[in-house]
Short mmCIF file of C-alpha atoms and ligand atoms in Angstrom, two decimals:
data_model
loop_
_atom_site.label_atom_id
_atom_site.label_comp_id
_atom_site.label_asym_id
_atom_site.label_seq_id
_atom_site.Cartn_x
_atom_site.Cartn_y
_atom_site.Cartn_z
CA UNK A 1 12.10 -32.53 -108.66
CA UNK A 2 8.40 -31.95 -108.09
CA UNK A 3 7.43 -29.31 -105.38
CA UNK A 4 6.28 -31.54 -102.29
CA UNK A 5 5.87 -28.93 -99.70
CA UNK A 6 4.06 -26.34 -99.59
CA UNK A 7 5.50 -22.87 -99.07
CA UNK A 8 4.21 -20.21 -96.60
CA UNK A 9 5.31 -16.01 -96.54
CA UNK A 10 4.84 -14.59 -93.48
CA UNK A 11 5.58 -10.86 -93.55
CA UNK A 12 6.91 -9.44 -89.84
CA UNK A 13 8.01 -13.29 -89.10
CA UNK A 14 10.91 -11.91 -87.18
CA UNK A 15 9.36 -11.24 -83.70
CA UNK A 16 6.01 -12.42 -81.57
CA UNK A 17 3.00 -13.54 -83.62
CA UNK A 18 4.94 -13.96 -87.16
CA UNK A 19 7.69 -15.75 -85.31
CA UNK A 20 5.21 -17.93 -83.88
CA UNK A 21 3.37 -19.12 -87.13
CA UNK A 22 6.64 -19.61 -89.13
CA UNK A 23 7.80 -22.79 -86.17
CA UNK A 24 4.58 -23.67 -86.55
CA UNK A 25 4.09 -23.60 -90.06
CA UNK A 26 7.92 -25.64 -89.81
CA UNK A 27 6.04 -27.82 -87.40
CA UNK A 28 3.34 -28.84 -89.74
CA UNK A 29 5.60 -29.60 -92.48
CA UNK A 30 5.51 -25.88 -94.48
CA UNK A 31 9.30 -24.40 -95.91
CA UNK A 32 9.18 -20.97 -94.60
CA UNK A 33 9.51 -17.60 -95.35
CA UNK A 34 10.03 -14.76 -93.43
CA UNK A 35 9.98 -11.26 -94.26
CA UNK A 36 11.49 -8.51 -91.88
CA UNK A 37 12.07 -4.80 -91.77
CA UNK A 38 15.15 -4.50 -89.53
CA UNK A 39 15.97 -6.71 -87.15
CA UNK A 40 17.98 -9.89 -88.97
CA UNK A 41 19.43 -11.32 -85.54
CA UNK A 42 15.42 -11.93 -84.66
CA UNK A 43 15.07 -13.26 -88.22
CA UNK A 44 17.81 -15.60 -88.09
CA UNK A 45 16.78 -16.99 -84.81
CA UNK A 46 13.72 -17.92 -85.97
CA UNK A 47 14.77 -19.48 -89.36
CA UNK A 48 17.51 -21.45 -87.31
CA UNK A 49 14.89 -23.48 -85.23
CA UNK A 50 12.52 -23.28 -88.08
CA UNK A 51 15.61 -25.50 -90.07
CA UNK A 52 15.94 -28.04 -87.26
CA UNK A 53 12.12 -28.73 -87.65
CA UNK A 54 13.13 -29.56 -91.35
CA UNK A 55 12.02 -26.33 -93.20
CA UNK A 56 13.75 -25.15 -95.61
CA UNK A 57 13.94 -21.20 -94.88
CA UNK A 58 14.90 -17.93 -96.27
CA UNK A 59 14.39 -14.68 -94.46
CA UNK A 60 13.88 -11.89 -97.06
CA UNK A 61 13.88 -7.81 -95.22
CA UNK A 62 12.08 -5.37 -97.09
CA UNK A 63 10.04 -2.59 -95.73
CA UNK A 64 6.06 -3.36 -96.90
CA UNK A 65 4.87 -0.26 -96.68
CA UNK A 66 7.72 0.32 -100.16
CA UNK A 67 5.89 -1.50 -103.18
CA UNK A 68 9.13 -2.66 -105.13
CA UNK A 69 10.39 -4.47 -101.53
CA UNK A 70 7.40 -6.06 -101.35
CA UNK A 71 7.77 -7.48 -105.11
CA UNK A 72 11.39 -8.41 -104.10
CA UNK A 73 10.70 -9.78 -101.14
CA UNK A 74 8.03 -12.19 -103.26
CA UNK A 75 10.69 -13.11 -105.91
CA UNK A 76 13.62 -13.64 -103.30
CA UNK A 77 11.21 -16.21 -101.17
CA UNK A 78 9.97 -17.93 -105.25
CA UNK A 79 13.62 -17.95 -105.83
CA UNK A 80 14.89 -19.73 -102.61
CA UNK A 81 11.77 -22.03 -102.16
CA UNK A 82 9.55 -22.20 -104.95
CA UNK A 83 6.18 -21.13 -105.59
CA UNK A 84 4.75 -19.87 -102.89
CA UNK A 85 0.98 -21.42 -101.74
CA UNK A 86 0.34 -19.38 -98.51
CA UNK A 87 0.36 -15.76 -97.06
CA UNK A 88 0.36 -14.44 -93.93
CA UNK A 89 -0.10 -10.49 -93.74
CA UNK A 90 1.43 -9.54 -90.41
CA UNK A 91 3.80 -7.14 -89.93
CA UNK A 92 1.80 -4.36 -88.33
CA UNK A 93 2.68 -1.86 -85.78
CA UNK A 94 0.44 0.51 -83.24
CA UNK A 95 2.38 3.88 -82.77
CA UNK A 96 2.57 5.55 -79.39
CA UNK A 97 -0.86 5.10 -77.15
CA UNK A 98 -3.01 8.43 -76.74
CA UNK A 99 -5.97 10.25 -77.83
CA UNK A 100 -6.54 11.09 -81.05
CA UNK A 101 -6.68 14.55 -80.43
CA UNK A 102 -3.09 14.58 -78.75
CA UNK A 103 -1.30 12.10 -81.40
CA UNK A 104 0.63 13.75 -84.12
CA UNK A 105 0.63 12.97 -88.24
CA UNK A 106 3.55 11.12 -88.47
CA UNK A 107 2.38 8.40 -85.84
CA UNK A 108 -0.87 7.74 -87.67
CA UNK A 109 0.04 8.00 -91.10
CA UNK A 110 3.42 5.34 -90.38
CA UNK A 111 0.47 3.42 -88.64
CA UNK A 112 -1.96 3.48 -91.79
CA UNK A 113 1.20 3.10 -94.10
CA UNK A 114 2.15 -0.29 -92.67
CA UNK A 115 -1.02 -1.68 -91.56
CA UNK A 116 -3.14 -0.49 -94.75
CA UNK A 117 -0.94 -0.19 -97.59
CA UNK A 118 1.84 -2.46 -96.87
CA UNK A 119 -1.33 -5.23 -96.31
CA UNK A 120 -2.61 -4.08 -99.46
CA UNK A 121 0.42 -4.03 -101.34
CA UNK A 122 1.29 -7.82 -99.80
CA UNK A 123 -2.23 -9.21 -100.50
CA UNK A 124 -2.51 -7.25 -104.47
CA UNK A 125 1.01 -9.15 -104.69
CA UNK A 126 0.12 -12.42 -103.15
CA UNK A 127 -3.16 -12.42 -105.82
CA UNK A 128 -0.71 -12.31 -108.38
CA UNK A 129 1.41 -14.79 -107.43
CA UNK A 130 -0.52 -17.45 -106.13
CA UNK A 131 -3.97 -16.89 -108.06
CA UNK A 132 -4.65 -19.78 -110.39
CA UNK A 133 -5.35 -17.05 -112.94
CA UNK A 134 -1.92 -15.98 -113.24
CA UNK A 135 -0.72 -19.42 -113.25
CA UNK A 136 -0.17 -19.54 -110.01
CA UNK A 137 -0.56 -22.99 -107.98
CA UNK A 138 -4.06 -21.37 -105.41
CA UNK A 139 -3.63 -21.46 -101.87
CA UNK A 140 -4.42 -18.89 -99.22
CA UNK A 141 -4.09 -15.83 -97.70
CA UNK A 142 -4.52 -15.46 -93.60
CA UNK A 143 -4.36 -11.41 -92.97
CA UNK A 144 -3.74 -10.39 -89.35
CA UNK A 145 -6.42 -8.27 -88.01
CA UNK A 146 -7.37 -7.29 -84.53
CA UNK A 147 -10.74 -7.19 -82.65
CA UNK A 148 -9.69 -3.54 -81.95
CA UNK A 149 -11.77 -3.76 -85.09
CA UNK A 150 -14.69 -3.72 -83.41
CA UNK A 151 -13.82 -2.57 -79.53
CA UNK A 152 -12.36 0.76 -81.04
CA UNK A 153 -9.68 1.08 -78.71
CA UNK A 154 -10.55 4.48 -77.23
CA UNK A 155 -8.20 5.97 -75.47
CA UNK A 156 -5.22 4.23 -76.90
CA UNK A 157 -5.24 4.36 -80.71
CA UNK A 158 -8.12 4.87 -82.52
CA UNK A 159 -6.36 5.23 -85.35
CA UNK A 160 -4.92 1.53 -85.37
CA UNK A 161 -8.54 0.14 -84.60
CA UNK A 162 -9.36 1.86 -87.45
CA UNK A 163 -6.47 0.31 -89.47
CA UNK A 164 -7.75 -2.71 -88.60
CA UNK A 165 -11.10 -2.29 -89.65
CA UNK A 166 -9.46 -1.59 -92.71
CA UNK A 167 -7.82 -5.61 -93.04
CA UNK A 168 -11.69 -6.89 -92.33
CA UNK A 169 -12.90 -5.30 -95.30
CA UNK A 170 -10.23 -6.43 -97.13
CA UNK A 171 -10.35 -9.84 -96.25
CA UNK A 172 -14.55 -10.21 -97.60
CA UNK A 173 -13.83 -8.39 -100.72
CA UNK A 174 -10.64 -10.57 -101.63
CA UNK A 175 -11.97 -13.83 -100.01
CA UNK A 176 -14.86 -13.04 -103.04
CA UNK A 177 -12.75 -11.85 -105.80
CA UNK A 178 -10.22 -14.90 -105.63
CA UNK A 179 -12.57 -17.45 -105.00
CA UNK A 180 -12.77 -18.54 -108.25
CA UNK A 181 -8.93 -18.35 -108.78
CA UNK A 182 -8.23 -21.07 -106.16
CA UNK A 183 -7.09 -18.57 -103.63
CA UNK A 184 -8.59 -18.60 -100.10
CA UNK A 185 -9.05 -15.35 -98.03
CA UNK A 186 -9.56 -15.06 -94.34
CA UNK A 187 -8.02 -13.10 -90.98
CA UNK A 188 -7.32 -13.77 -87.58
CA UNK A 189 -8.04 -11.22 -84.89
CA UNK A 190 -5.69 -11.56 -82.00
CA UNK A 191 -6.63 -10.04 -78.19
CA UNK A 192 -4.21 -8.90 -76.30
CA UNK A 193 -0.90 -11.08 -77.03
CA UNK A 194 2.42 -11.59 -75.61
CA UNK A 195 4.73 -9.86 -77.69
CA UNK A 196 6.99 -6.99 -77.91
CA UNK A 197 4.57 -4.61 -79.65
CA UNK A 198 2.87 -3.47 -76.29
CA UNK A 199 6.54 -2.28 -75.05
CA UNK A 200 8.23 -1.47 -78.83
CA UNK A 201 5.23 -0.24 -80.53
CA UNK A 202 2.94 0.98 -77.89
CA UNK A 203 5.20 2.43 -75.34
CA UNK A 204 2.85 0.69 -72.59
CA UNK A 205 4.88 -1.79 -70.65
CA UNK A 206 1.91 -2.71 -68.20
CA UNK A 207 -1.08 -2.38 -70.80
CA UNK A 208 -0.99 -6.51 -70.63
CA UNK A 209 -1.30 -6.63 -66.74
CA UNK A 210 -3.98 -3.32 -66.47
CA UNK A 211 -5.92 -5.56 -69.17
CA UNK A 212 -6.23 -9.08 -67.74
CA UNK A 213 -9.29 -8.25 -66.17
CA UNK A 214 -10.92 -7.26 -69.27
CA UNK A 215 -10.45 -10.74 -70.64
CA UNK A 216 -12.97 -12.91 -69.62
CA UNK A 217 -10.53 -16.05 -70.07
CA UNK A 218 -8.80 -13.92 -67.34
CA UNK A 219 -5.13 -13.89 -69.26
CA UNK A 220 -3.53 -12.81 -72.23
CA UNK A 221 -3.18 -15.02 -75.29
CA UNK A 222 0.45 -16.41 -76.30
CA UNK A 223 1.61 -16.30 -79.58
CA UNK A 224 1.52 -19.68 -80.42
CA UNK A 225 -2.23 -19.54 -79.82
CA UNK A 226 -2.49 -17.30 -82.78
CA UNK A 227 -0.78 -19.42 -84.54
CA UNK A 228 -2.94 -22.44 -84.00
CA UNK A 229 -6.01 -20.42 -85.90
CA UNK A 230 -3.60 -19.35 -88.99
CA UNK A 231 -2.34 -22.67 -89.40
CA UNK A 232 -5.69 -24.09 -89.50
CA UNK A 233 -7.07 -21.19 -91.78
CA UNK A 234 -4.26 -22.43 -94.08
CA UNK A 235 -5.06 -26.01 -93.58
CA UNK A 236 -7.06 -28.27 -96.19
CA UNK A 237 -8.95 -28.51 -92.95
CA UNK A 238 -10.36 -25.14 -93.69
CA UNK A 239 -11.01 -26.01 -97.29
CA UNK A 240 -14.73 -24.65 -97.50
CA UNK A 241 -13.64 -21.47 -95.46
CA UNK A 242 -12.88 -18.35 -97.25
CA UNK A 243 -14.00 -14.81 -96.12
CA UNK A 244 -14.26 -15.64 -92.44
CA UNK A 245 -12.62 -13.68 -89.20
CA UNK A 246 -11.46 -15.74 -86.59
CA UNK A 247 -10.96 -14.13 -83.18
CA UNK A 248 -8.35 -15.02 -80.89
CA UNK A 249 -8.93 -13.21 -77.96
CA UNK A 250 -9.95 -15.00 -74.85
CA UNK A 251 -13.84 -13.91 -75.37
CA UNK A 252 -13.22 -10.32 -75.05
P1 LIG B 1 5.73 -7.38 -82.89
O1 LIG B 1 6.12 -8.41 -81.90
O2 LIG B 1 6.00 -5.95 -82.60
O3 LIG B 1 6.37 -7.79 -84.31
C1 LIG B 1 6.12 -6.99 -85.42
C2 LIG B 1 6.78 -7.59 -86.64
O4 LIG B 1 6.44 -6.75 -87.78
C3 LIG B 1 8.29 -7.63 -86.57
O5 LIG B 1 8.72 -8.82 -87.20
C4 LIG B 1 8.72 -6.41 -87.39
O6 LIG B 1 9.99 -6.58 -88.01
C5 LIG B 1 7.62 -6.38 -88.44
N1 LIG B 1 7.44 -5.07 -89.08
C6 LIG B 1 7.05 -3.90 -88.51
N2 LIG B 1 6.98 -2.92 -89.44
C7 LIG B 1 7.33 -3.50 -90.62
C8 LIG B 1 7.45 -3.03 -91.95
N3 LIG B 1 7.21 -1.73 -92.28
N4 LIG B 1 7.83 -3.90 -92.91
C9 LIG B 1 8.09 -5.20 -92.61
N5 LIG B 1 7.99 -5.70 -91.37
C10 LIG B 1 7.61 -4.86 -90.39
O7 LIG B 1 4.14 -7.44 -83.21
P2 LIG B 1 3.06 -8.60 -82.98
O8 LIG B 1 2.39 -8.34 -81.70
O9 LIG B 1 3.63 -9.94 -83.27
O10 LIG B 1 2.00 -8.18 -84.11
C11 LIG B 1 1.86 -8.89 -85.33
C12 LIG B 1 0.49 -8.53 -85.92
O11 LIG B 1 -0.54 -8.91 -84.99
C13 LIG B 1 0.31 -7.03 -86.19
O12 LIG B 1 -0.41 -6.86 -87.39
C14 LIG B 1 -0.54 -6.58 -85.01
O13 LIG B 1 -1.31 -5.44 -85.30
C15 LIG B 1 -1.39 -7.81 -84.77
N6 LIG B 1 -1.97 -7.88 -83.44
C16 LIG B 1 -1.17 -8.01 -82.34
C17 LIG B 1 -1.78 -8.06 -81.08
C18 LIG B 1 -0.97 -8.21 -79.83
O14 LIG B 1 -1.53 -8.01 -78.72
N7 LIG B 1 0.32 -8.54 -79.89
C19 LIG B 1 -3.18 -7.99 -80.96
C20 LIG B 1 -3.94 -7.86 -82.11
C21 LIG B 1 -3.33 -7.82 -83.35
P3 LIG B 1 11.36 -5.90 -87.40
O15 LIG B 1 11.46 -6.35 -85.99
O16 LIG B 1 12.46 -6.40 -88.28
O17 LIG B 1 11.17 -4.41 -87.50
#
């Protein structure tokens, strides 16, 4: 039987913004699937009330900072679903909040090695996969940036702004090279969100509250309105868009 839906990986779809875009993504008629690195109970939570939308799910786990889980976790979502027409490079993490000057290797370089590589390693694969050059069926790619790209984040994690910076320059040099191959290429760059990685990744329970009054909007942004500007960056509604950066962020 033909392929009817389209099929959307979403790496880190376990928890907050990833979570958010895969009932979305169910929402607006996508099967889904969701990578994650550890935490399967979150996974199958999501997948669950991504299936009574009328998805058809898989959750894959694999580590994407390790090149061969990333491959597997590309072949188990084909397997399950099909060939897969959309991307979204998520799974990200902060490390600990400080200056740079007190912050030790390990919590930078697991902090480059997920948020660098492991988007690099996801996007190389996804240009394989999906590019109409490889035979793949086109679609697009939505990376998950941050406007710590451009606000620098002193004082909490340069390091991670810098990351970021990193998935903008991705996103115009890939939005260029696989334009031609069908493929479209663009980011969103979240504000502050509700999720878990301000507590989990952060250690900064009350960084959402201290920041409020940053935000000119006054709040801080759910998950689901992330999701709203990947969905449409997948869209045929974004057909003529490739290489842009959408901010999410409440004006800040
Ligand atoms: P979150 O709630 O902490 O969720 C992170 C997700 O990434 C989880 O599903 C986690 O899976 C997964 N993950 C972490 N390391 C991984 C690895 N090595 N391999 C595979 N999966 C991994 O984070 P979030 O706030 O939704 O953030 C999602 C993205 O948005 C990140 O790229 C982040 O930088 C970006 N962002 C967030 C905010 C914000 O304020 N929340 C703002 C700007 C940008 P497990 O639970 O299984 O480990």
């Amino acid at each position: 039987m033909p392929q009817t839906r389209p099929v959307v990986l979403i790496t880190g779809g376990s928890r907050g913004i990833g979570a958010a875009v895969a009932r979305l993504a169910a929402t607006r008629g996508y099967d889904v699937a969701i990578n994650f690195k550890s935490d399967r109970e979150a996974a199958t939570h999501v997948l669950e009330a991504c299936h009574a939308l009328g998805a058809r799910t898989v959750a894959c786990q694999g580590d994407m900072t390790v090149e061969n889980d990333v491959v597997r976790m590309f072949d188990e979502a084909t397997a399950a679903l099909g060939p897969i027409s959309h991307v979204v490079n998520n799974a990200g993490i902060t490390g600990r909040s400080g200056r740079l000057e007190a912050t030790a290797s390990d919590v930078i370089r697991s902090c480059i090695d997920i948020n660098v590589l492991g988007a690099i390693w996801v996007a190389r694969e996804a240009a394989r996969r999906l590019s109409t050059r490889h035979g793949g069926i086109g679609g697009s790619i939505v990376n998950i940036s941050s406007v710590a790209a451009r606000l620098g984040s002193a004082g909490e994690y340069v390091w991670y702004a810098a990351s970021k910076g990193a998935i903008d320059s991705l996103t115009i040099g890939l939005a260029q090279e696989l334009a031609v191959d069908g493929v479209r290429v663009n980011a969103v760059s979240p504000g502050i969100t509700r999720t878990d990685i301000h507590e989990k990744s952060t250690g900064d329970a009350g960084r959402m509250e201290r920041f409020r009054s940053k935000i000119p909007l006054n709040r801080v942004g759910e998950p689901e309105e992330v999701a709203e500007a990947v969905l449409f960056l997948m869209s045929d509604a974004a057909s003529y868009i490739t290489g842009a950066n959408i901010p999410v962020s409440g004006g800040r």
